[in-house]
PDB file of C-alpha atoms and ligand atoms in Angstrom:
ATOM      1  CA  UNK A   1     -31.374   5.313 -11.537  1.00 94.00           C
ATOM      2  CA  UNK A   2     -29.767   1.952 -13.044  1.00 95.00           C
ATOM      3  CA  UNK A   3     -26.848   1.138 -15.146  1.00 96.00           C
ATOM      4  CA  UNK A   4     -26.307  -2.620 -16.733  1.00 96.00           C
ATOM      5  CA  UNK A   5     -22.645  -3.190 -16.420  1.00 95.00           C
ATOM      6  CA  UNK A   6     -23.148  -6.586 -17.664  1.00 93.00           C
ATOM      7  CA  UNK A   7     -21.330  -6.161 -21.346  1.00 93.00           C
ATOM      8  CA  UNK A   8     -18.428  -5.002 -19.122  1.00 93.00           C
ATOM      9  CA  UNK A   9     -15.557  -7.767 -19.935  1.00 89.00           C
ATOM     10  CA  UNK A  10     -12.055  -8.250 -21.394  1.00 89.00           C
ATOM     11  CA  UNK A  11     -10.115 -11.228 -22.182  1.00 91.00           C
ATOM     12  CA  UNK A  12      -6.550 -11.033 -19.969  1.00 93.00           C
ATOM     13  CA  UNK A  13      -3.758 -11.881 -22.041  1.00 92.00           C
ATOM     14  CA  UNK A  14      -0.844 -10.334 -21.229  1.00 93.00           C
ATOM     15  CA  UNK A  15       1.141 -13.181 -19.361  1.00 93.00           C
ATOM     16  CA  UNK A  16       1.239 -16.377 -17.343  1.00 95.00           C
ATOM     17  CA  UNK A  17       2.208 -17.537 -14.073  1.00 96.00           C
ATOM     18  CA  UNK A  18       3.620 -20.898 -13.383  1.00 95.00           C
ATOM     19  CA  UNK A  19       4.898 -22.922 -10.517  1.00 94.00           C
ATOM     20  CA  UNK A  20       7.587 -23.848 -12.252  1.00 93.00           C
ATOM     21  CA  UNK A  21       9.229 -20.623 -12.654  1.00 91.00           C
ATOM     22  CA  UNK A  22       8.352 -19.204  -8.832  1.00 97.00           C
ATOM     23  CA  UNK A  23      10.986 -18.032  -6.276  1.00 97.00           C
ATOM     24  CA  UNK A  24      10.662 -19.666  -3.130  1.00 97.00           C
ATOM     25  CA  UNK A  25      10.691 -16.516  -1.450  1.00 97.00           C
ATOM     26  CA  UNK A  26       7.543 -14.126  -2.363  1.00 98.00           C
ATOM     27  CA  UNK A  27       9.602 -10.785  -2.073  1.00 98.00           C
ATOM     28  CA  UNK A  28      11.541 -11.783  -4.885  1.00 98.00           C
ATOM     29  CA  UNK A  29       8.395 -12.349  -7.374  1.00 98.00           C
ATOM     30  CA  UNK A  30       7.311  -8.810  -5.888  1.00 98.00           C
ATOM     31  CA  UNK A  31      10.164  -7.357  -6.568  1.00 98.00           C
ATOM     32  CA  UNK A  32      10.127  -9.109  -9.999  1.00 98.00           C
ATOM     33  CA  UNK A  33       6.579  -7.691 -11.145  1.00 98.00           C
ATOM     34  CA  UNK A  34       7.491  -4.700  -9.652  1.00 98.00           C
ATOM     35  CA  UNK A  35      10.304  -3.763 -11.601  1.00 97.00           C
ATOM     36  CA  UNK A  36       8.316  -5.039 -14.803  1.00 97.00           C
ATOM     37  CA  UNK A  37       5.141  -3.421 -14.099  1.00 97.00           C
ATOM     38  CA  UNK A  38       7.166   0.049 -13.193  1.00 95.00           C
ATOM     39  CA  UNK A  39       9.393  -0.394 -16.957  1.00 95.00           C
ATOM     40  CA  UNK A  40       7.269  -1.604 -19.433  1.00 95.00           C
ATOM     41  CA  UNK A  41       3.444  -1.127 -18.505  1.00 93.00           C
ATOM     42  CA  UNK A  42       3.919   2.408 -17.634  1.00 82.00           C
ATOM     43  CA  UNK A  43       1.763   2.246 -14.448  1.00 89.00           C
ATOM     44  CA  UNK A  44       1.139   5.830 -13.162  1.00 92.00           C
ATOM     45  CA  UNK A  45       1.997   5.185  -9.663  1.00 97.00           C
ATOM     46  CA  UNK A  46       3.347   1.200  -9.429  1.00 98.00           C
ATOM     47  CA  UNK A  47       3.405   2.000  -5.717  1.00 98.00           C
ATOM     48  CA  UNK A  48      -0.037   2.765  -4.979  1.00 98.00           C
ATOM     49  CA  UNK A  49      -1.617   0.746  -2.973  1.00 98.00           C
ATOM     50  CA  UNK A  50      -4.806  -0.309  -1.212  1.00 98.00           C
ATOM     51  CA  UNK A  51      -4.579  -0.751   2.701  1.00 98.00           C
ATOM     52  CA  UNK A  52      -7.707  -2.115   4.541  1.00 98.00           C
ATOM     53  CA  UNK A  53      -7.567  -2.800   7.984  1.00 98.00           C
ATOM     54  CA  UNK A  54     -10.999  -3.730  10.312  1.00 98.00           C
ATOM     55  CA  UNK A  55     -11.749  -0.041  11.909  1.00 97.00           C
ATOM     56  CA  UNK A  56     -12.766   0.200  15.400  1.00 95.00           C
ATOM     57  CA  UNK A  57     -16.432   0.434  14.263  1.00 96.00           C
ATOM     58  CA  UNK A  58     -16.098  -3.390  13.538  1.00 96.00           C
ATOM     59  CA  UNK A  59     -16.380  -2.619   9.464  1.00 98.00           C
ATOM     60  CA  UNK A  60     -13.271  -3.092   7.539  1.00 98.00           C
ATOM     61  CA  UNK A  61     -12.186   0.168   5.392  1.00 98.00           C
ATOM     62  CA  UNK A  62      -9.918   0.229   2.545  1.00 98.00           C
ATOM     63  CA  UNK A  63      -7.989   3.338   1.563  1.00 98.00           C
ATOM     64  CA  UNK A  64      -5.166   3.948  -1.199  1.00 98.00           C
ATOM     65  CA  UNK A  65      -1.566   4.723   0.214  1.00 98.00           C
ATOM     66  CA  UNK A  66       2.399   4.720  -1.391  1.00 98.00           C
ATOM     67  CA  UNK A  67       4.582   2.270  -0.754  1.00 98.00           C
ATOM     68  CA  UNK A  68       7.626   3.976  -0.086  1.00 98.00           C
ATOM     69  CA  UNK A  69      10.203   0.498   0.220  1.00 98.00           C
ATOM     70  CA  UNK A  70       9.996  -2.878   0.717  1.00 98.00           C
ATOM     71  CA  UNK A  71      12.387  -5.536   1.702  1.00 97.00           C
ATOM     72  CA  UNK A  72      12.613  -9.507   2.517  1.00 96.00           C
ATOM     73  CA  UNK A  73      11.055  -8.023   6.248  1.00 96.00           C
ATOM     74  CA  UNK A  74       8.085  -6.211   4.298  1.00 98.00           C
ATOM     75  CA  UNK A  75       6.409  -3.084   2.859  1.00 98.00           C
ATOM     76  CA  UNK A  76       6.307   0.355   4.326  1.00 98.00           C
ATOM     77  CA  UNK A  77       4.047   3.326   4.116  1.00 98.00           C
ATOM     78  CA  UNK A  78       3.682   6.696   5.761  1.00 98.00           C
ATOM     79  CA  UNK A  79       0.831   8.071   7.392  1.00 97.00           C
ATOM     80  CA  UNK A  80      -0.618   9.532  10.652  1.00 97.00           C
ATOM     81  CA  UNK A  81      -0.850   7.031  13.283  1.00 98.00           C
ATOM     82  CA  UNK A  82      -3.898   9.194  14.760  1.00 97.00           C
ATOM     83  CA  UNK A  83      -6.235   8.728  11.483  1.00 97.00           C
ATOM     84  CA  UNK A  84      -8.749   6.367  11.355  1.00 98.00           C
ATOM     85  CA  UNK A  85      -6.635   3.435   9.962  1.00 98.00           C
ATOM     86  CA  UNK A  86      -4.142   4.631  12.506  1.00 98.00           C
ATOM     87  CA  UNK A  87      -6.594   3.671  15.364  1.00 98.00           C
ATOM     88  CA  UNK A  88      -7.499   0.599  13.763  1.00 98.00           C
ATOM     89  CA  UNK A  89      -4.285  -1.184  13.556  1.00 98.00           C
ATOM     90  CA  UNK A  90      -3.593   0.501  17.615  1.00 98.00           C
ATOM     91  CA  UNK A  91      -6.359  -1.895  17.956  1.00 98.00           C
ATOM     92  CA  UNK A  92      -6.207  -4.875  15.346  1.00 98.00           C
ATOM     93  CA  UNK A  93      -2.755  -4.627  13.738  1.00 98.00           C
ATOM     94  CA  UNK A  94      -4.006  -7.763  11.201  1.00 98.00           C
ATOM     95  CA  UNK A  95      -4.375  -5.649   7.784  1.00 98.00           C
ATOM     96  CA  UNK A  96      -4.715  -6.124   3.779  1.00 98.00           C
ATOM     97  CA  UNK A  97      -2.400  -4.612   0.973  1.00 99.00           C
ATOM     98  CA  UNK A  98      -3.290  -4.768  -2.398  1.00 98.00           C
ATOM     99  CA  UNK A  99      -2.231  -4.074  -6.042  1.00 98.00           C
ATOM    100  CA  UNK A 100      -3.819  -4.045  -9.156  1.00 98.00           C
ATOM    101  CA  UNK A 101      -1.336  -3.134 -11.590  1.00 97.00           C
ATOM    102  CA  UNK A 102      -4.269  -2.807 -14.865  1.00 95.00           C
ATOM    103  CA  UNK A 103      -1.554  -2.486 -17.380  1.00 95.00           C
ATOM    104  CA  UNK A 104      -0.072  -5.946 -17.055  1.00 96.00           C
ATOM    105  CA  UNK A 105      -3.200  -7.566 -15.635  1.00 97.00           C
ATOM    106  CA  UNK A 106      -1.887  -8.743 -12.333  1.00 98.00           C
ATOM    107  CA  UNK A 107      -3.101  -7.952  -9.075  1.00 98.00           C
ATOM    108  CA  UNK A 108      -1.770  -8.887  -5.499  1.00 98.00           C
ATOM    109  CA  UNK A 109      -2.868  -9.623  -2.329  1.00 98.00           C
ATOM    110  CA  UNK A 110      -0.823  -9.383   0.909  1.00 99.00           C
ATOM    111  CA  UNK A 111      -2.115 -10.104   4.596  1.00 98.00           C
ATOM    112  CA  UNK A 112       0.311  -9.430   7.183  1.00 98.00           C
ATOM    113  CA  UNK A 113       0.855  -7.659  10.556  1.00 98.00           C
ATOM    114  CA  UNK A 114       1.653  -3.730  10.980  1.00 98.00           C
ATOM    115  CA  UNK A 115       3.676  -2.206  13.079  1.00 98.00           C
ATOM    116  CA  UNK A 116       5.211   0.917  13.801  1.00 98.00           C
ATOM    117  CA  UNK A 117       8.582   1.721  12.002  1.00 98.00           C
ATOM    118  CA  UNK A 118      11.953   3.029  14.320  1.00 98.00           C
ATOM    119  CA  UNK A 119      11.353   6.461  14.971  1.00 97.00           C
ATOM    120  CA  UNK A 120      14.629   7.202  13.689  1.00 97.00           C
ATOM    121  CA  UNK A 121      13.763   5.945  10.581  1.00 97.00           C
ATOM    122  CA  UNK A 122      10.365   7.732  10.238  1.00 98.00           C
ATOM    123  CA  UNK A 123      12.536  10.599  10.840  1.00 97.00           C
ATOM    124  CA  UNK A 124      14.768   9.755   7.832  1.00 97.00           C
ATOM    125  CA  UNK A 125      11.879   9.953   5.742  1.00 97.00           C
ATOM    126  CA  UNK A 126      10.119  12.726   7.034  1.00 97.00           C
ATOM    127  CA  UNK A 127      13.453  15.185   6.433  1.00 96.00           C
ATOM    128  CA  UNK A 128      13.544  13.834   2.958  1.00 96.00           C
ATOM    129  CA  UNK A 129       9.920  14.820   1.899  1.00 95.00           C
ATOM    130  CA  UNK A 130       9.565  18.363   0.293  1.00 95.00           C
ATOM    131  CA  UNK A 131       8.612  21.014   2.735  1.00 95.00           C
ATOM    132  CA  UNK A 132       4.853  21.677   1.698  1.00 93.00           C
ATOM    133  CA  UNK A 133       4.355  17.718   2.225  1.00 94.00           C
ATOM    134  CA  UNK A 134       6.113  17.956   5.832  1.00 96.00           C
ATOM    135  CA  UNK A 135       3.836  21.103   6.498  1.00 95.00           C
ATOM    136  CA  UNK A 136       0.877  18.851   5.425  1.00 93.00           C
ATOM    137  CA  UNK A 137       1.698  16.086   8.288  1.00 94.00           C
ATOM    138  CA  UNK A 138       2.034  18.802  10.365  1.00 93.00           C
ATOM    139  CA  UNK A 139      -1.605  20.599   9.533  1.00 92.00           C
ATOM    140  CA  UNK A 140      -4.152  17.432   9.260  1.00 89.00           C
ATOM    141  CA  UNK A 141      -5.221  15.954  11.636  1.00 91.00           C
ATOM    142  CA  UNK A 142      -5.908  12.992   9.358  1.00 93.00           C
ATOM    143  CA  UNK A 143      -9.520  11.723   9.155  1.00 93.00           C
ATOM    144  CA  UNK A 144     -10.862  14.186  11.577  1.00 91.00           C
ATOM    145  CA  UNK A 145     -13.928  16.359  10.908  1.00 93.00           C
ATOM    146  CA  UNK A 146     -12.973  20.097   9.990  1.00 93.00           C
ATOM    147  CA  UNK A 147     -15.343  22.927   9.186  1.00 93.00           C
ATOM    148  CA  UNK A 148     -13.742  23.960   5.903  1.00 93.00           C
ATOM    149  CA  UNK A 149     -11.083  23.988   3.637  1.00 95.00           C
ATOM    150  CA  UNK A 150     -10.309  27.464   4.494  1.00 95.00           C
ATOM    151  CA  UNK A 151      -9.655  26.332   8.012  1.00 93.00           C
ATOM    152  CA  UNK A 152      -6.486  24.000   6.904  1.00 93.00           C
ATOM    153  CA  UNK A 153      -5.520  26.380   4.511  1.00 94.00           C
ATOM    154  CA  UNK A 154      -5.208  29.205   7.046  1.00 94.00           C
ATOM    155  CA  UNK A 155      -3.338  26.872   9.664  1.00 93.00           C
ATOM    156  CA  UNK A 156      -0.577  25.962   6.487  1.00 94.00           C
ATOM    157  CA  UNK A 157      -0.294  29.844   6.288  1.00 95.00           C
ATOM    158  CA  UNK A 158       0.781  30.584   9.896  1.00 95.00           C
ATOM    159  CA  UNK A 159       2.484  27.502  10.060  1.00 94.00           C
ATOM    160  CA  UNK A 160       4.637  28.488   6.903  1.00 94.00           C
ATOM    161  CA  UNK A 161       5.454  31.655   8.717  1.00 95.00           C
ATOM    162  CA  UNK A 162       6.407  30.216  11.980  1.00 94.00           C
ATOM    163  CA  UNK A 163       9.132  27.599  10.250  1.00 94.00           C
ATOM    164  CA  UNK A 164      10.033  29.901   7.677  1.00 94.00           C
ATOM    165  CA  UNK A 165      14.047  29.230   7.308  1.00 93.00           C
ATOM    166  CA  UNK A 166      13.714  26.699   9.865  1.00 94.00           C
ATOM    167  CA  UNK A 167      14.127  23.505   9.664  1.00 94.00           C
ATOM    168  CA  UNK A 168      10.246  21.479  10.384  1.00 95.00           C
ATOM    169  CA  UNK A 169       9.950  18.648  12.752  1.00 94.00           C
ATOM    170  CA  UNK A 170       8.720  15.592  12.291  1.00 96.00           C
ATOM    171  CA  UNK A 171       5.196  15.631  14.279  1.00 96.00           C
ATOM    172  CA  UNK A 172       5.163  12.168  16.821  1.00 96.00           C
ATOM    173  CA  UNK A 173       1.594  11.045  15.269  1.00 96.00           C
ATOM    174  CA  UNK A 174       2.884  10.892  11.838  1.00 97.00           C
ATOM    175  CA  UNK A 175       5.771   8.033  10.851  1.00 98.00           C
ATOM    176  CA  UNK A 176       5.579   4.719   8.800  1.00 98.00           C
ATOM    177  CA  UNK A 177       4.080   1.160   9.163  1.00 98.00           C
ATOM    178  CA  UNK A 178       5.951  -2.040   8.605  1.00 98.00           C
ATOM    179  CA  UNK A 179       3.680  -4.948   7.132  1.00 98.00           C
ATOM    180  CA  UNK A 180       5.500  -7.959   7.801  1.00 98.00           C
ATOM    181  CA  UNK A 181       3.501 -10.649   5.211  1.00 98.00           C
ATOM    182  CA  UNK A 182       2.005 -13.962   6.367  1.00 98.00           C
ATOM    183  CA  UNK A 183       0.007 -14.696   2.905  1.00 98.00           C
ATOM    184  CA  UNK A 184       1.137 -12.959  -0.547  1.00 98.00           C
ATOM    185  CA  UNK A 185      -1.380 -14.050  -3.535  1.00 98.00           C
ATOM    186  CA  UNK A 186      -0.026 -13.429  -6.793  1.00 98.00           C
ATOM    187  CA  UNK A 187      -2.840 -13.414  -9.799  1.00 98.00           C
ATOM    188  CA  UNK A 188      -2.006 -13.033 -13.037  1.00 98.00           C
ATOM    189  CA  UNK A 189      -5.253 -12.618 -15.663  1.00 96.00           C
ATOM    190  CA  UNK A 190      -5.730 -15.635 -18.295  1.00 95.00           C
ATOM    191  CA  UNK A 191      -8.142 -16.243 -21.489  1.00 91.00           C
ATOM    192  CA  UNK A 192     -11.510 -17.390 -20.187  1.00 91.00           C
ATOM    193  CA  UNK A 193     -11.556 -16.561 -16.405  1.00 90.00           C
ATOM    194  CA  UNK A 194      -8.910 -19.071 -16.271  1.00 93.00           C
ATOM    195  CA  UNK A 195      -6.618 -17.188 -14.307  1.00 95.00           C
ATOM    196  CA  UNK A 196      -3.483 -17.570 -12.323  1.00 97.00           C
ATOM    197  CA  UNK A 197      -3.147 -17.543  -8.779  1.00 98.00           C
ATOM    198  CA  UNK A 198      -0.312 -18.694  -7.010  1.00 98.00           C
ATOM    199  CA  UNK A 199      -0.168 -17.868  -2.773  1.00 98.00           C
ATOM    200  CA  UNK A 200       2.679 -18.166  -0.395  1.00 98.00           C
ATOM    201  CA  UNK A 201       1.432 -18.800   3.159  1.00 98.00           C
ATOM    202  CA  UNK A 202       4.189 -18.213   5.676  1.00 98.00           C
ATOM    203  CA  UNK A 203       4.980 -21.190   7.832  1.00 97.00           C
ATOM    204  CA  UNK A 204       8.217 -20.293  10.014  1.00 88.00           C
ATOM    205  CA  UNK A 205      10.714 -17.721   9.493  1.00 83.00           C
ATOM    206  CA  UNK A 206      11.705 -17.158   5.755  1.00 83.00           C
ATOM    207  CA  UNK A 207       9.744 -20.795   4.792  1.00 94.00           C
ATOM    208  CA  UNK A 208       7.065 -20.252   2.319  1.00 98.00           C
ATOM    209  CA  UNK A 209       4.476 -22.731   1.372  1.00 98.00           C
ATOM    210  CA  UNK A 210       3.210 -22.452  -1.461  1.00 98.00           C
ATOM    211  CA  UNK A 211       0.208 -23.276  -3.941  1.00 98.00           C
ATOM    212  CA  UNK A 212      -1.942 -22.633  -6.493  1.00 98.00           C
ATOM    213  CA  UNK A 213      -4.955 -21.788  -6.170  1.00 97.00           C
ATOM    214  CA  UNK A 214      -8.180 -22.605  -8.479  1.00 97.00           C
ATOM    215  CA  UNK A 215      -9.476 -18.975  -9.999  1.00 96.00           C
TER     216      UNK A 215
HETATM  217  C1  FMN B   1      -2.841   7.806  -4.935  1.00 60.03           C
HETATM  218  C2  FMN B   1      -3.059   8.072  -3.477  1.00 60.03           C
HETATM  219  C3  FMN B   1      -1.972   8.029  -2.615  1.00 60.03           C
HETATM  220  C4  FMN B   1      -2.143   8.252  -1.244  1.00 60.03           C
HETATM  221  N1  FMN B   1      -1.061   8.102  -0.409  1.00 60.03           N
HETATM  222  C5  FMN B   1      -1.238   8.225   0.926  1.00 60.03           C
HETATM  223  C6  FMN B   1      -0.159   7.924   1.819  1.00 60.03           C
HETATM  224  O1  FMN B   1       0.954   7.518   1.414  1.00 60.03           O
HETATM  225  N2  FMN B   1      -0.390   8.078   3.137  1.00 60.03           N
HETATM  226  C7  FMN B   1      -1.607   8.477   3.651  1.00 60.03           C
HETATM  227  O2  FMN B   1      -1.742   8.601   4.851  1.00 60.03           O
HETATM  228  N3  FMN B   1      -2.645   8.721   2.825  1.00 60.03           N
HETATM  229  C8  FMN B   1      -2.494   8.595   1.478  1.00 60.03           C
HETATM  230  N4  FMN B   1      -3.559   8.814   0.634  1.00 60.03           N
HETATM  231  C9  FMN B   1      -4.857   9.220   1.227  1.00 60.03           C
HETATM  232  C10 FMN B   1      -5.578   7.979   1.794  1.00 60.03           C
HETATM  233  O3  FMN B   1      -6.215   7.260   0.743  1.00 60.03           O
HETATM  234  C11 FMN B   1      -6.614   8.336   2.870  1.00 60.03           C
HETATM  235  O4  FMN B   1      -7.517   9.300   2.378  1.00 60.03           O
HETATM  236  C12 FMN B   1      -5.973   8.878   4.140  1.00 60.03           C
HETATM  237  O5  FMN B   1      -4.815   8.150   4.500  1.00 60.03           O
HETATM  238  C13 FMN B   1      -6.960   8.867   5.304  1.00 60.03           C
HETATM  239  O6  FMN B   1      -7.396   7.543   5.498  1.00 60.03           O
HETATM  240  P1  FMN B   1      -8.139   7.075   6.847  1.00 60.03           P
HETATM  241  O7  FMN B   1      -9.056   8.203   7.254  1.00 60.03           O
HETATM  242  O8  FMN B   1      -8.880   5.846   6.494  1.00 60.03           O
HETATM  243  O9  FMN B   1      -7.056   6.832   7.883  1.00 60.03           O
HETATM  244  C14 FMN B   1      -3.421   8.576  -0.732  1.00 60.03           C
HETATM  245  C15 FMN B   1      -4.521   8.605  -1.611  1.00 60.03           C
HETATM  246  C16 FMN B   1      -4.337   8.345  -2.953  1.00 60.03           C
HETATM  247  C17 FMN B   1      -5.556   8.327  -3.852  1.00 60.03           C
END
């Protein structure tokens, strides 16, 4: 089987990104695109996101995950610290976000350092997610190999009995990741492969260098 993708192209001409006009900080231009991506390109889910992270087999894996808030430390997601990612960063906490937001042609690249959230705070979260996703954290046993789907779907059943009217705890292998950024690439698409790239590299606390890059 073969399929020529080769016809495959678009121009990119939805904006521009210029030195002149970046924030010194690189959480402000995320939270800038952000906001515009989320109100006028009517991205599905802004906050999805692609985490890779080098697995304990040596081969790096991506996977998608939510971003569920960022701030000037960095960007936080949920997930079960005993999946396969979850073992990885145990073991290399060096990982990759990234965004391609189609709508607006812009995609961005983050390398940074996770690390495990306050419990306290994982617990915030966890009591404000809708029951059947706290019974979910509770069932998988993320990235592990089960013999069917009837299997998980008979463990949700006894587990919805046993917490029925009660409140559900927060399992300890389940809570959020911090990635604190030490690169953040911003790439806006231009006419003729001419595109945009600007990166911040972190050099001390809060002081970004930053250039642009050739596309
Ligand atoms: C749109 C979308 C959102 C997702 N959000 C999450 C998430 O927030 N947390 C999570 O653990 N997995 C999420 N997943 C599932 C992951 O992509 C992945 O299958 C899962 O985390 C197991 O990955 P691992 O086996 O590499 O650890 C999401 C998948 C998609 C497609």
């Amino acid at each position: 089987m073969q399929k020529d993708l080769s016809d495959y192209r678009k121009s990119y001409e939805k904006g521009e990104l210029l030195l002149a006009n970046v924030p010194e900080n690189p959480m402000e231009l995320f939270q800038k695109w952000f906001y515009e991506v989320d109100r006028f390109f009517a991205e599905d889910e802004t906050n999805a996101m692609t985490v890779s992270t080098i697995g304990i087999d040596g081969y790096p894996k991506n996977r998608v995950v939510l971003l569920k808030k960022y701030t000037y430390e960095g960007f936080i997601f949920y997930t079960n610290y005993e999946s396969e990612k979850g073992k990885a960063i145990a073991q290399n906490p060096n990982v990759c976000l990234s965004f391609f937001w189609q709508g607006a042609e812009r995609q961005i690249i983050i390398k940074g350092n996770a690390e495990k959230i306050a419990e306290n705070l994982s617990d915030g979260y966890f009591e404000s997610r809708p029951r059947g996703s706290q019974l979910g954290a509770l069932v998988s046993h993320q990235s592990e190999a089960i013999e069917s789907r009837e299997f998980i779907e008979d463990k949700l059943q006894k587990l919805e009995q046993k917490y029925e009217g009660k409140e559900i705890p927060r399992p300890e292998y389940w809570g959020g990741y911090i990635v604190k950024p030490v690169e953040i690439e911003f790439w806006q698409g231009r006419p003729n492969r001419l595109h945009d790239r600007i990166r911040y590299k972190l050099q001390s606390d809060y002081n970004w260098k930053i250039n642009r890059l050739s596309p």
